[in-house]
Short mmCIF file of C-alpha atoms in Angstrom, two decimals:
data_model
loop_
_atom_site.label_atom_id
_atom_site.label_comp_id
_atom_site.label_asym_id
_atom_site.label_seq_id
_atom_site.Cartn_x
_atom_site.Cartn_y
_atom_site.Cartn_z
CA MET A 1 1.91 -3.71 22.73
CA PHE A 2 0.08 -6.21 20.54
CA GLU A 3 0.70 -6.00 16.79
CA GLY A 4 -0.19 -7.95 13.67
CA LEU A 5 -2.78 -8.22 10.95
CA ASP A 6 -6.43 -8.00 11.92
CA GLY A 7 -7.87 -11.42 12.63
CA THR A 8 -4.78 -12.78 14.41
CA GLY A 9 -6.47 -12.62 17.82
CA LYS A 10 -4.76 -9.51 19.23
CA SER A 11 -7.78 -8.23 21.15
CA THR A 12 -8.61 -11.64 22.63
CA GLN A 13 -5.04 -12.25 23.72
CA MET A 14 -4.71 -8.79 25.21
CA ARG A 15 -7.78 -9.41 27.37
CA LYS A 16 -6.39 -12.78 28.50
CA LEU A 17 -3.02 -11.29 29.41
CA ALA A 18 -4.70 -8.40 31.27
CA ALA A 19 -6.63 -10.91 33.39
CA VAL A 20 -3.42 -12.75 34.31
CA LEU A 21 -1.64 -9.52 35.25
CA ARG A 22 -4.56 -8.25 37.33
CA GLU A 23 -4.75 -11.52 39.22
CA ALA A 24 -1.05 -11.15 39.93
CA GLY A 25 -1.85 -7.81 41.58
CA HIS A 26 -0.97 -5.32 38.85
CA LYS A 27 -2.96 -2.29 37.74
CA VAL A 28 -3.62 -2.70 34.01
CA ILE A 29 -4.97 -0.35 31.37
CA GLU A 30 -6.30 -1.88 28.14
CA THR A 31 -6.58 0.38 25.12
CA ARG A 32 -6.33 0.41 21.33
CA GLU A 33 -5.28 2.38 18.26
CA PRO A 34 -6.53 4.13 16.37
CA GLY A 35 -8.82 5.15 19.22
CA GLY A 36 -8.38 4.92 22.97
CA THR A 37 -9.76 8.42 23.55
CA VAL A 38 -12.94 10.23 22.53
CA THR A 39 -11.01 12.09 19.81
CA GLY A 40 -9.19 8.95 18.75
CA GLU A 41 -12.41 6.96 18.37
CA LYS A 42 -13.79 9.67 16.04
CA ILE A 43 -10.62 9.39 13.95
CA ARG A 44 -11.00 5.60 13.97
CA LYS A 45 -14.42 5.87 12.32
CA VAL A 46 -12.99 7.98 9.53
CA ALA A 47 -9.88 5.85 9.00
CA LEU A 48 -11.45 2.37 9.11
CA ASP A 49 -14.98 2.77 7.77
CA SER A 50 -15.37 1.28 4.29
CA GLY A 51 -17.51 4.31 3.44
CA THR A 52 -14.39 6.49 3.59
CA SER A 53 -13.21 6.87 0.00
CA GLY A 54 -10.42 8.79 -1.67
CA LEU A 55 -8.28 9.03 1.47
CA ALA A 56 -4.71 9.73 0.36
CA PRO A 57 -2.00 7.53 1.92
CA LEU A 58 -0.31 10.53 3.54
CA ALA A 59 -3.63 11.73 4.97
CA GLU A 60 -4.26 8.22 6.29
CA MET A 61 -0.87 8.21 8.01
CA ALA A 62 -1.50 11.67 9.45
CA LEU A 63 -4.80 10.51 10.93
CA MET A 64 -3.10 7.57 12.63
CA PHE A 65 -0.53 9.85 14.21
CA ALA A 66 -3.16 12.41 15.24
CA SER A 67 -5.00 9.67 17.12
CA ARG A 68 -1.72 8.40 18.59
CA ALA A 69 -0.51 11.78 19.83
CA GLN A 70 -3.79 12.34 21.66
CA HIS A 71 -3.71 8.78 22.97
CA ILE A 72 -0.23 9.21 24.44
CA ALA A 73 -1.10 12.53 26.07
CA GLU A 74 -4.48 11.52 27.44
CA MET A 75 -4.17 7.81 28.20
CA ILE A 76 -0.73 6.22 27.91
CA GLU A 77 1.55 8.69 29.68
CA PRO A 78 -0.87 9.31 32.59
CA GLY A 79 -1.32 5.55 32.96
CA LEU A 80 2.42 4.91 33.07
CA ALA A 81 2.90 7.79 35.52
CA ALA A 82 0.30 6.19 37.80
CA GLY A 83 2.26 2.94 37.82
CA ALA A 84 -0.09 0.97 35.57
CA ILE A 85 0.87 -1.58 32.94
CA VAL A 86 -0.50 -0.27 29.64
CA LEU A 87 -1.55 -2.91 27.12
CA CYS A 88 -2.36 -1.51 23.70
CA ASP A 89 -3.81 -3.12 20.58
CA ARG A 90 -1.55 -1.47 17.93
CA PHE A 91 0.96 1.36 18.12
CA THR A 92 3.49 2.91 15.71
CA ASP A 93 4.60 -0.46 14.32
CA SER A 94 1.15 -0.70 12.74
CA THR A 95 1.69 2.58 10.93
CA GLU A 96 5.11 1.48 9.71
CA ALA A 97 3.69 -1.83 8.48
CA TYR A 98 0.39 -0.61 6.98
CA GLN A 99 1.27 2.85 5.71
CA GLY A 100 5.05 2.54 5.46
CA SER A 101 5.10 -0.88 3.75
CA GLY A 102 1.51 -1.45 2.65
CA ARG A 103 1.08 2.05 1.17
CA HIS A 104 4.72 2.36 0.02
CA LEU A 105 5.37 5.46 2.17
CA GLY A 106 8.56 4.02 3.62
CA SER A 107 9.75 3.45 7.16
CA GLU A 108 11.76 6.64 7.59
CA ALA A 109 8.74 8.96 7.29
CA VAL A 110 6.89 6.95 9.91
CA ARG A 111 9.84 6.84 12.30
CA GLU A 112 10.49 10.58 11.94
CA LEU A 113 6.85 11.43 12.66
CA HIS A 114 7.02 9.15 15.69
CA ARG A 115 10.06 11.03 16.98
CA VAL A 116 8.41 14.41 16.45
CA LEU A 117 4.80 13.71 17.46
CA CYS A 118 5.20 10.93 20.01
CA GLY A 119 8.42 11.94 21.73
CA ASP A 120 9.92 8.66 20.47
CA LEU A 121 7.99 6.78 23.18
CA GLN A 122 8.70 3.07 22.73
CA PRO A 123 6.97 0.00 24.21
CA ASP A 124 8.97 -2.16 26.60
CA LEU A 125 7.70 -5.23 24.72
CA THR A 126 5.83 -5.73 21.47
CA LEU A 127 4.11 -9.05 20.78
CA LEU A 128 3.81 -9.55 17.04
CA MET A 129 0.96 -11.97 16.38
CA ASP A 130 1.85 -13.81 13.20
CA SER A 131 -0.54 -16.02 11.26
CA ASN A 132 -1.56 -16.87 7.70
CA PRO A 133 -2.46 -13.49 6.13
CA ARG A 134 -5.35 -14.78 4.03
CA ALA A 135 -6.99 -16.63 6.95
CA SER A 136 -6.48 -13.69 9.31
CA VAL A 137 -7.95 -11.14 6.92
CA ASN A 138 -10.94 -13.36 6.14
CA ARG A 139 -11.66 -13.70 9.88
CA ALA A 140 -11.37 -9.96 10.36
CA ARG A 141 -13.65 -9.26 7.39
CA ARG A 142 -16.36 -11.60 8.68
CA ARG A 143 -16.10 -10.16 12.20
CA ASN A 144 -16.36 -6.57 10.99
CA GLN A 145 -19.28 -7.38 8.72
CA ARG A 146 -21.16 -8.96 11.64
CA ALA A 147 -20.41 -5.90 13.76
CA SER A 148 -21.65 -3.52 11.06
CA LYS A 149 -24.93 -5.41 10.71
CA SER A 150 -25.59 -5.09 14.43
CA SER A 151 -24.72 -1.37 14.44
CA SER A 152 -27.68 0.99 14.23
CA ARG A 153 -25.41 3.65 12.71
CA GLY A 154 -24.25 1.50 9.82
CA HIS A 155 -20.54 1.99 10.49
CA ASP A 156 -18.05 -0.78 9.78
CA GLU A 157 -14.27 -1.25 10.00
CA ASN A 158 -13.66 -3.03 6.72
CA ARG A 159 -11.80 -0.42 4.67
CA PHE A 160 -8.43 -2.12 5.13
CA GLU A 161 -9.91 -5.61 4.78
CA GLN A 162 -10.97 -4.65 1.23
CA GLU A 163 -7.34 -4.35 0.20
CA THR A 164 -5.57 -6.84 -2.07
CA ARG A 165 -3.64 -9.93 -1.04
CA SER A 166 -0.41 -8.25 -2.14
CA PHE A 167 -1.13 -5.32 0.20
CA PHE A 168 -1.38 -7.63 3.22
CA GLY A 169 1.71 -9.48 2.07
CA ARG A 170 3.62 -6.17 2.17
CA VAL A 171 2.17 -5.38 5.60
CA ARG A 172 3.31 -8.73 6.98
CA GLU A 173 6.78 -8.28 5.49
CA GLY A 174 6.89 -4.82 7.04
CA TYR A 175 6.15 -6.29 10.46
CA LEU A 176 8.80 -8.98 10.04
CA ALA A 177 11.35 -6.33 9.04
CA ILE A 178 10.62 -4.40 12.26
CA ALA A 179 11.05 -7.59 14.30
CA LYS A 180 14.39 -8.27 12.62
CA ARG A 181 15.54 -4.70 13.21
CA GLU A 182 14.48 -4.61 16.89
CA PRO A 183 14.76 -8.15 18.28
CA GLY A 184 15.15 -6.87 21.83
CA ARG A 185 11.70 -5.29 21.78
CA VAL A 186 9.65 -7.31 19.29
CA VAL A 187 8.83 -10.97 19.87
CA ILE A 188 7.07 -12.93 17.12
CA VAL A 189 4.26 -15.13 18.48
CA ASP A 190 2.94 -17.92 16.27
CA ALA A 191 -0.83 -17.32 16.45
CA ARG A 192 -1.87 -20.26 14.26
CA GLY A 193 -2.74 -22.52 17.21
CA THR A 194 -5.74 -22.43 19.50
CA PRO A 195 -6.37 -19.29 21.60
CA GLY A 196 -5.25 -21.26 24.66
CA GLN A 197 -1.99 -22.30 23.04
CA THR A 198 -1.28 -18.76 21.90
CA HIS A 199 -2.07 -17.43 25.38
CA GLN A 200 0.42 -19.85 26.93
CA LYS A 201 3.15 -18.64 24.57
CA ILE A 202 2.40 -15.01 25.42
CA VAL A 203 2.43 -15.56 29.19
CA GLU A 204 5.76 -17.39 28.86
CA VAL A 205 7.26 -14.51 26.86
CA VAL A 206 6.03 -11.88 29.32
CA SER A 207 7.17 -13.96 32.32
CA SER A 208 10.65 -14.43 30.90
CA LYS A 209 11.09 -10.70 30.19
CA PHE A 210 9.46 -9.18 33.27
CA ALA A 211 8.96 -10.33 36.87
CA LEU A 212 5.19 -9.85 36.60
CA VAL A 213 3.70 -13.34 36.81
CA GLY A 214 4.78 -16.05 39.26
CA PRO A 215 5.25 -19.71 38.21
CA SER A 216 2.04 -20.92 39.85
CA LYS A 217 -0.08 -18.30 38.15
CA ARG A 218 1.69 -18.93 34.84
CA MET A 219 0.84 -22.62 34.92
CA HIS A 220 -2.74 -21.91 36.01
CA HIS A 221 -3.44 -19.51 33.16
CA ALA A 222 -1.68 -21.59 30.52
CA ARG A 223 -4.41 -24.25 30.59
#
């Protein structure tokens, strides 16, 4: 799983890693949350569009888990059963960081809902992309604004990017707390370098944890 604030390069790095794994002969599924399914993408529009107003924090958290439960049933579990490597842009850590820490709902509510609604399914590895919160959010805001201008439907994904600096500070601290609590699963990746440098770090982490990428391929894709 790839985690972190928007604008840290999660989507780009996930695509790069998927290419490396496919070249190494693995079947790979790339997906995202909220979203990943037809139902999940509808929920995504509600949850992320800046036109959504008055959404209570608990309702927001419930939407994230509704999308996730469908995603697991329709995409993730079938993919794993078929022997694929599933790469996902966000999972329950996002909910714990954004709603648990950012919205002050607490970690325990998120973790209990994950146990009940997601069968406590856990990633084998979570790559936490860490960067300067202000720079990351500004990049995400500009990207989402460009996307909304090119959309004929007028949708955007800037509702979270309109939050305060203190909100994103809490989100980042929430992520770091998860990494401290689960060091065997979560690896912090410094994403402040170039995309190529960050990609090299990610391939090295994945190669050291799993026998998925050989040395020659690792060196080739680290350039």
